[in-house]
Amino acid sequence: MFLIAGLTGNTGAAAARTLLDAGHQVRGLVRDPSRAAGWAARGVELATADLRDTAALTEAMRGVAGAYLLIAAPIQAEDVIGDYITIATSIRAAARAAGLRRLVFLSSEGAHLASGTGAVRALHVAEALLADAAPSVTFLRPSYFQENWRGVFDAARHEGVLPSFHPAEAPPRGMVATRDIGAEAARLLTEATTPPVVEFTSAIQATDADAAAAAAQVLGRPVQVVRPPREAWEGILRGAGLGADYTRLLIGLYDGINSGHLGFSGAAPLRTGPTTLSQTMRDWV
């Protein structure tokens, strides 16, 4: 049996589906079991725990062969990195108390860097805390999510524009689907041996213009990229409901991407997922 967090989210759901389809038993870590009734109907055992609740998390981890865990971005936290430290410390304590044998943890491209990465610095700190949480720990570091476009897809649908914080001259980069990330997490849980870090991207490199073209194909209407000036970013992000600290860190993340500072280490195995942008966007129509 494997413990999967984020069962009602993107990567967790994909990991659970992959494991179930392969005949494995799954225990889903949830905070609200009523939201996971469909998973329970598929035979998933539900464990109720918050990642900050070390005692409950320890019980959820007992008896499993491995766990896939992630920390949801605390977008309203006054101290985002402090929140990651609290949660990672709880995960580490629970894993060790439960005797967890294998941990696969969702991190990010650029998590090997100590600075200049904005929000990804929180994952750099979390990795340091979790490195010895279990005998086998693998940090899964994906590139830019295709699902990052979901928040502005309605602008493409209704206005024919795709807002972007990337510069027009940005080179193609990996934009990976969360379904592929979850499937890779499931594989890492079941492989005989795994490396400490796996860097993960899309088999297809894409630009913002490619994302707009994919949206146009799916929507059947012209879509063009629009680029708000950097001085407008804070107002846009706060208007979208993000807290002040997360907004600051997210702007720092985009600065790290746009400067070319944030990227893969090149020192870890690089794996790829097959899903295209248009395949992902079709789910949003």
CSV table of N, CA and C in Angstrom, one decimal, residues 118-233:
chain,number,residue,atom,x,y,z
A,118,GLY,N,12.8,33.0,-5.7
A,118,GLY,CA,11.4,33.4,-5.2
A,118,GLY,C,10.8,32.3,-4.4
A,119,ALA,N,9.6,31.9,-4.8
A,119,ALA,CA,8.8,30.9,-4.1
A,119,ALA,C,9.5,29.5,-4.0
A,120,VAL,N,10.4,29.2,-5.0
A,120,VAL,CA,11.0,27.9,-5.0
A,120,VAL,C,12.0,27.8,-3.8
A,121,ARG,N,12.5,28.9,-3.3
A,121,ARG,CA,13.4,28.8,-2.1
A,121,ARG,C,12.7,28.1,-1.0
A,122,ALA,N,11.4,28.1,-0.8
A,122,ALA,CA,10.7,27.4,0.2
A,122,ALA,C,10.9,25.9,0.0
A,123,LEU,N,11.0,25.4,-1.2
A,123,LEU,CA,11.2,24.0,-1.5
A,123,LEU,C,12.7,23.6,-1.3
A,124,HIS,N,13.6,24.6,-1.5
A,124,HIS,CA,15.0,24.3,-1.2
A,124,HIS,C,15.2,24.1,0.3
A,125,VAL,N,14.5,24.9,1.1
A,125,VAL,CA,14.5,24.7,2.6
A,125,VAL,C,13.9,23.4,3.0
A,126,ALA,N,12.7,23.1,2.4
A,126,ALA,CA,12.0,21.8,2.7
A,126,ALA,C,12.8,20.6,2.3
A,127,GLU,N,13.5,20.6,1.2
A,127,GLU,CA,14.4,19.5,0.8
A,127,GLU,C,15.5,19.3,1.9
A,128,ALA,N,16.1,20.3,2.4
A,128,ALA,CA,17.1,20.2,3.3
A,128,ALA,C,16.6,19.5,4.6
A,129,LEU,N,15.4,19.8,5.0
A,129,LEU,CA,14.8,19.2,6.2
A,129,LEU,C,14.3,17.8,6.0
A,130,LEU,N,14.0,17.4,4.8
A,130,LEU,CA,13.4,16.1,4.5
A,130,LEU,C,14.4,15.1,3.9
A,131,ALA,N,15.7,15.5,3.7
A,131,ALA,CA,16.6,14.6,3.1
A,131,ALA,C,16.9,13.3,3.8
A,132,ASP,N,16.7,13.3,5.1
A,132,ASP,CA,16.9,12.1,5.9
A,132,ASP,C,15.7,11.6,6.6
A,133,ALA,N,14.5,12.0,6.0
A,133,ALA,CA,13.2,11.6,6.6
A,133,ALA,C,13.0,10.1,6.5
A,134,ALA,N,13.5,9.4,5.5
A,134,ALA,CA,13.3,8.0,5.3
A,134,ALA,C,14.6,7.4,4.7
A,135,PRO,N,14.7,6.1,4.7
A,135,PRO,CA,15.9,5.5,4.1
A,135,PRO,C,16.0,5.8,2.6
A,136,SER,N,14.9,5.9,1.9
A,136,SER,CA,14.9,6.3,0.5
A,136,SER,C,14.0,7.6,0.3
A,137,VAL,N,14.7,8.7,0.0
A,137,VAL,CA,14.0,9.9,-0.3
A,137,VAL,C,14.3,10.4,-1.7
A,138,THR,N,13.3,10.7,-2.5
A,138,THR,CA,13.5,11.2,-3.8
A,138,THR,C,12.7,12.5,-4.0
A,139,PHE,N,13.4,13.5,-4.4
A,139,PHE,CA,12.8,14.8,-4.6
A,139,PHE,C,12.5,14.9,-6.1
A,140,LEU,N,11.2,15.0,-6.5
A,140,LEU,CA,10.7,15.1,-7.8
A,140,LEU,C,10.6,16.6,-8.2
A,141,ARG,N,11.5,17.0,-9.1
A,141,ARG,CA,11.6,18.5,-9.4
A,141,ARG,C,11.1,18.7,-10.8
A,142,PRO,N,9.8,19.0,-11.0
A,142,PRO,CA,9.3,19.3,-12.4
A,142,PRO,C,9.6,20.8,-12.8
A,143,SER,N,9.5,21.0,-14.1
A,143,SER,CA,9.6,22.3,-14.7
A,143,SER,C,8.2,23.0,-14.6
A,144,TYR,N,8.1,24.1,-15.3
A,144,TYR,CA,6.9,24.9,-15.3
A,144,TYR,C,5.6,24.1,-15.6
A,145,PHE,N,4.6,24.2,-14.8
A,145,PHE,CA,3.4,23.4,-15.0
A,145,PHE,C,2.5,24.0,-16.1
A,146,GLN,N,2.0,23.1,-17.0
A,146,GLN,CA,1.0,23.5,-18.0
A,146,GLN,C,-0.2,24.1,-17.3
A,147,GLU,N,-0.5,23.6,-16.1
A,147,GLU,CA,-1.7,24.1,-15.4
A,147,GLU,C,-1.6,25.5,-14.9
A,148,ASN,N,-0.4,26.1,-15.0
A,148,ASN,CA,-0.2,27.5,-14.6
A,148,ASN,C,-1.1,28.4,-15.5
A,149,TRP,N,-1.4,27.9,-16.7
A,149,TRP,CA,-2.2,28.6,-17.7
A,149,TRP,C,-3.7,28.6,-17.3
A,150,ARG,N,-4.1,27.7,-16.4
A,150,ARG,CA,-5.5,27.5,-16.1
A,150,ARG,C,-6.1,28.8,-15.6
A,151,GLY,N,-5.3,29.5,-14.8
A,151,GLY,CA,-5.9,30.7,-14.2
A,151,GLY,C,-6.2,31.9,-15.1
A,152,VAL,N,-5.6,31.8,-16.3
A,152,VAL,CA,-5.9,32.9,-17.3
A,152,VAL,C,-6.6,32.3,-18.6
A,153,PHE,N,-7.0,31.1,-18.5
A,153,PHE,CA,-7.6,30.5,-19.7
A,153,PHE,C,-8.9,31.1,-20.0
A,154,ASP,N,-9.7,31.6,-19.0
A,154,ASP,CA,-10.9,32.2,-19.3
A,154,ASP,C,-10.7,33.5,-20.0
A,155,ALA,N,-9.6,34.2,-19.8
A,155,ALA,CA,-9.3,35.4,-20.6
A,155,ALA,C,-9.1,35.0,-22.1
A,156,ALA,N,-8.5,33.9,-22.3
A,156,ALA,CA,-8.4,33.4,-23.7
A,156,ALA,C,-9.7,33.1,-24.3
A,157,ARG,N,-10.6,32.4,-23.5
A,157,ARG,CA,-11.9,32.0,-23.9
A,157,ARG,C,-12.8,33.2,-24.3
A,158,HIS,N,-12.8,34.2,-23.4
A,158,HIS,CA,-13.7,35.3,-23.6
A,158,HIS,C,-13.2,36.5,-24.3
A,159,GLU,N,-11.9,36.7,-24.2
A,159,GLU,CA,-11.3,38.0,-24.7
A,159,GLU,C,-10.2,37.7,-25.8
A,160,GLY,N,-9.9,36.5,-26.0
A,160,GLY,CA,-8.9,36.1,-27.0
A,160,GLY,C,-7.4,36.6,-26.6
A,161,VAL,N,-7.2,36.7,-25.3
A,161,VAL,CA,-5.8,37.1,-24.9
A,161,VAL,C,-5.3,36.1,-23.8
A,162,LEU,N,-4.0,35.9,-23.8
A,162,LEU,CA,-3.4,35.0,-22.8
A,162,LEU,C,-2.4,35.8,-22.1
A,163,PRO,N,-2.7,36.3,-20.9
A,163,PRO,CA,-1.7,37.1,-20.1
A,163,PRO,C,-0.5,36.3,-19.7
A,164,SER,N,0.7,36.9,-19.7
A,164,SER,CA,1.9,36.2,-19.4
A,164,SER,C,2.9,37.2,-18.7
A,165,PHE,N,3.6,36.6,-17.7
A,165,PHE,CA,4.7,37.4,-17.1
A,165,PHE,C,6.0,37.1,-17.7
A,166,HIS,N,6.1,36.3,-18.8
A,166,HIS,CA,7.4,36.0,-19.4
A,166,HIS,C,7.6,37.0,-20.5
A,167,PRO,N,8.9,37.4,-20.8
A,167,PRO,CA,9.2,38.3,-21.8
A,167,PRO,C,9.0,37.7,-23.2
A,168,ALA,N,8.8,38.6,-24.2
A,168,ALA,CA,8.6,38.1,-25.6
A,168,ALA,C,9.8,37.3,-26.1
A,169,GLU,N,11.0,37.6,-25.7
A,169,GLU,CA,12.2,37.0,-26.2
A,169,GLU,C,12.5,35.7,-25.4
A,170,ALA,N,11.7,35.3,-24.5
A,170,ALA,CA,12.0,34.1,-23.7
A,170,ALA,C,12.1,32.9,-24.6
A,171,PRO,N,13.1,32.0,-24.4
A,171,PRO,CA,13.3,30.8,-25.2
A,171,PRO,C,12.3,29.8,-24.9
A,172,PRO,N,12.1,28.8,-25.7
A,172,PRO,CA,11.2,27.6,-25.3
A,172,PRO,C,11.7,27.0,-24.0
A,173,ARG,N,10.7,26.5,-23.2
A,173,ARG,CA,11.0,25.9,-22.0
A,173,ARG,C,10.1,24.7,-21.8
A,174,GLY,N,10.4,23.8,-20.9
A,174,GLY,CA,9.6,22.7,-20.6
A,174,GLY,C,8.3,23.1,-19.9
A,175,MET,N,7.2,22.8,-20.4
A,175,MET,CA,5.9,23.1,-19.7
A,175,MET,C,5.2,21.7,-19.5
A,176,VAL,N,5.2,21.2,-18.3
A,176,VAL,CA,4.9,19.8,-18.1
A,176,VAL,C,3.5,19.7,-17.5
A,177,ALA,N,2.8,18.6,-17.8
A,177,ALA,CA,1.4,18.4,-17.3
A,177,ALA,C,1.5,17.7,-16.0
A,178,THR,N,0.6,18.2,-15.1
A,178,THR,CA,0.5,17.6,-13.8
A,178,THR,C,0.2,16.1,-13.8
A,179,ARG,N,-0.6,15.7,-14.8
A,179,ARG,CA,-0.9,14.2,-14.9
A,179,ARG,C,0.3,13.4,-15.1
A,180,ASP,N,1.3,14.0,-15.9
A,180,ASP,CA,2.6,13.3,-16.1
A,180,ASP,C,3.4,13.3,-14.8
A,181,ILE,N,3.4,14.4,-14.1
A,181,ILE,CA,4.1,14.4,-12.8
A,181,ILE,C,3.6,13.4,-11.9
A,182,GLY,N,2.3,13.3,-11.7
A,182,GLY,CA,1.7,12.3,-10.8
A,182,GLY,C,2.1,10.9,-11.2
A,183,ALA,N,2.0,10.6,-12.5
A,183,ALA,CA,2.4,9.3,-13.0
A,183,ALA,C,3.8,8.9,-12.7
A,184,GLU,N,4.7,9.9,-12.9
A,184,GLU,CA,6.1,9.7,-12.5
A,184,GLU,C,6.3,9.5,-11.1
A,185,ALA,N,5.5,10.2,-10.2
A,185,ALA,CA,5.6,10.0,-8.8
A,185,ALA,C,5.3,8.5,-8.4
A,186,ALA,N,4.2,8.0,-9.1
A,186,ALA,CA,3.8,6.6,-8.8
A,186,ALA,C,4.9,5.7,-9.3
A,187,ARG,N,5.6,5.9,-10.4
A,187,ARG,CA,6.6,5.1,-10.8
A,187,ARG,C,7.8,5.1,-9.8
A,188,LEU,N,8.1,6.3,-9.3
A,188,LEU,CA,9.2,6.4,-8.3
A,188,LEU,C,8.9,5.6,-7.0
A,189,LEU,N,7.6,5.5,-6.7
A,189,LEU,CA,7.2,4.8,-5.5
A,189,LEU,C,7.4,3.3,-5.7
A,190,THR,N,7.3,2.8,-6.9
A,190,THR,CA,7.3,1.4,-7.2
A,190,THR,C,8.6,0.8,-7.8
A,191,GLU,N,9.5,1.7,-8.2
A,191,GLU,CA,10.8,1.2,-8.7
A,191,GLU,C,11.6,0.6,-7.6
A,192,ALA,N,12.5,-0.3,-8.1
A,192,ALA,CA,13.3,-1.0,-7.1
A,192,ALA,C,14.2,-0.1,-6.3
A,193,THR,N,14.9,0.8,-7.1
A,193,THR,CA,15.7,1.8,-6.5
A,193,THR,C,15.5,3.1,-7.2
A,194,THR,N,15.6,4.2,-6.5
A,194,THR,CA,15.4,5.5,-7.0
A,194,THR,C,16.5,6.5,-6.6
A,195,PRO,N,16.9,7.4,-7.5
A,195,PRO,CA,17.9,8.4,-7.2
A,195,PRO,C,17.3,9.4,-6.2
A,196,PRO,N,18.2,10.2,-5.5
A,196,PRO,CA,17.7,11.2,-4.6
A,196,PRO,C,17.0,12.4,-5.2
A,197,VAL,N,17.3,12.6,-6.5
A,197,VAL,CA,16.6,13.7,-7.2
A,197,VAL,C,16.3,13.2,-8.6
A,198,VAL,N,15.1,13.5,-9.1
A,198,VAL,CA,14.7,13.3,-10.5
A,198,VAL,C,14.1,14.7,-11.0
A,199,GLU,N,14.7,15.2,-12.0
A,199,GLU,CA,14.3,16.4,-12.7
A,199,GLU,C,13.3,16.0,-13.8
A,200,PHE,N,12.2,16.7,-14.0
A,200,PHE,CA,11.1,16.2,-14.8
A,200,PHE,C,10.6,17.4,-15.6
A,201,THR,N,10.5,17.1,-16.9
A,201,THR,CA,10.0,18.2,-17.8
A,201,THR,C,9.1,17.5,-18.9
A,202,SER,N,8.7,18.4,-19.9
A,202,SER,CA,7.9,17.9,-21.0
A,202,SER,C,8.8,17.4,-22.1
A,203,ALA,N,8.4,16.4,-22.9
A,203,ALA,CA,9.1,16.0,-24.1
A,203,ALA,C,9.1,17.1,-25.1
A,204,ILE,N,8.2,18.1,-25.0
A,204,ILE,CA,8.0,19.2,-25.9
A,204,ILE,C,8.3,20.5,-25.3
A,205,GLN,N,9.3,21.2,-25.8
A,205,GLN,CA,9.6,22.6,-25.3
A,205,GLN,C,8.7,23.6,-26.0
A,206,ALA,N,8.2,24.6,-25.2
A,206,ALA,CA,7.2,25.5,-25.7
A,206,ALA,C,7.5,26.9,-25.2
A,207,THR,N,7.0,27.9,-26.0
A,207,THR,CA,7.0,29.3,-25.6
A,207,THR,C,5.6,29.7,-25.3
A,208,ASP,N,5.4,31.0,-24.8
A,208,ASP,CA,4.1,31.5,-24.5
A,208,ASP,C,3.3,31.6,-25.8
A,209,ALA,N,3.9,31.8,-26.9
A,209,ALA,CA,3.2,31.9,-28.2
A,209,ALA,C,2.6,30.5,-28.5
A,210,ASP,N,3.4,29.4,-28.2
A,210,ASP,CA,2.9,28.1,-28.4
A,210,ASP,C,1.7,27.8,-27.5
A,211,ALA,N,1.7,28.3,-26.3
A,211,ALA,CA,0.6,28.2,-25.3
A,211,ALA,C,-0.6,28.9,-25.9
A,212,ALA,N,-0.5,30.1,-26.5
A,212,ALA,CA,-1.6,30.8,-27.1
A,212,ALA,C,-2.1,30.0,-28.3
A,213,ALA,N,-1.2,29.5,-29.1
A,213,ALA,CA,-1.6,28.7,-30.2
A,213,ALA,C,-2.4,27.4,-29.8
A,214,ALA,N,-2.0,26.8,-28.7
A,214,ALA,CA,-2.7,25.6,-28.2
A,214,ALA,C,-4.1,26.1,-27.7
A,215,ALA,N,-4.2,27.2,-27.0
A,215,ALA,CA,-5.5,27.7,-26.6
A,215,ALA,C,-6.4,28.0,-27.8
A,216,ALA,N,-5.8,28.6,-28.8
A,216,ALA,CA,-6.6,29.0,-30.0
A,216,ALA,C,-7.1,27.7,-30.7
A,217,GLN,N,-6.3,26.7,-30.7
A,217,GLN,CA,-6.7,25.4,-31.3
A,217,GLN,C,-7.9,24.8,-30.6
A,218,VAL,N,-7.8,24.8,-29.3
A,218,VAL,CA,-8.8,24.2,-28.4
A,218,VAL,C,-10.1,25.0,-28.4
A,219,LEU,N,-10.0,26.3,-28.4
A,219,LEU,CA,-11.1,27.2,-28.3
A,219,LEU,C,-11.8,27.5,-29.7
A,220,GLY,N,-11.0,27.3,-30.7
A,220,GLY,CA,-11.5,27.7,-32.1
A,220,GLY,C,-11.7,29.1,-32.3
A,221,ARG,N,-10.7,29.9,-31.7
A,221,ARG,CA,-10.8,31.4,-31.9
A,221,ARG,C,-9.3,31.9,-31.8
A,222,PRO,N,-9.0,33.0,-32.4
A,222,PRO,CA,-7.7,33.6,-32.2
A,222,PRO,C,-7.3,33.9,-30.8
A,223,VAL,N,-6.1,33.7,-30.4
A,223,VAL,CA,-5.7,34.0,-29.0
A,223,VAL,C,-4.3,34.6,-29.2
A,224,GLN,N,-4.0,35.7,-28.5
A,224,GLN,CA,-2.7,36.3,-28.6
A,224,GLN,C,-2.2,36.6,-27.2
A,225,VAL,N,-0.9,36.5,-27.0
A,225,VAL,CA,-0.2,36.8,-25.7
A,225,VAL,C,-0.2,38.3,-25.4
A,226,VAL,N,-0.6,38.6,-24.2
A,226,VAL,CA,-0.4,40.0,-23.7
A,226,VAL,C,0.5,39.9,-22.5
A,227,ARG,N,1.3,41.0,-22.3
A,227,ARG,CA,2.3,41.0,-21.2
A,227,ARG,C,2.2,42.2,-20.4
A,228,PRO,N,1.5,42.1,-19.2
A,228,PRO,CA,1.4,43.3,-18.3
A,228,PRO,C,2.8,43.8,-17.9
A,229,PRO,N,2.9,45.1,-17.7
A,229,PRO,CA,4.2,45.6,-17.3
A,229,PRO,C,4.6,45.1,-15.9
A,230,ARG,N,5.9,45.0,-15.6
A,230,ARG,CA,6.2,44.4,-14.3
A,230,ARG,C,5.7,45.2,-13.1
A,231,GLU,N,5.6,46.5,-13.3
A,231,GLU,CA,5.1,47.3,-12.2
A,231,GLU,C,3.6,47.0,-11.8
A,232,ALA,N,2.9,46.3,-12.8
A,232,ALA,CA,1.5,45.9,-12.5
A,232,ALA,C,1.3,44.6,-11.9
A,233,TRP,N,2.4,43.8,-11.8
A,233,TRP,CA,2.3,42.4,-11.4
A,233,TRP,C,1.8,42.3,-10.0
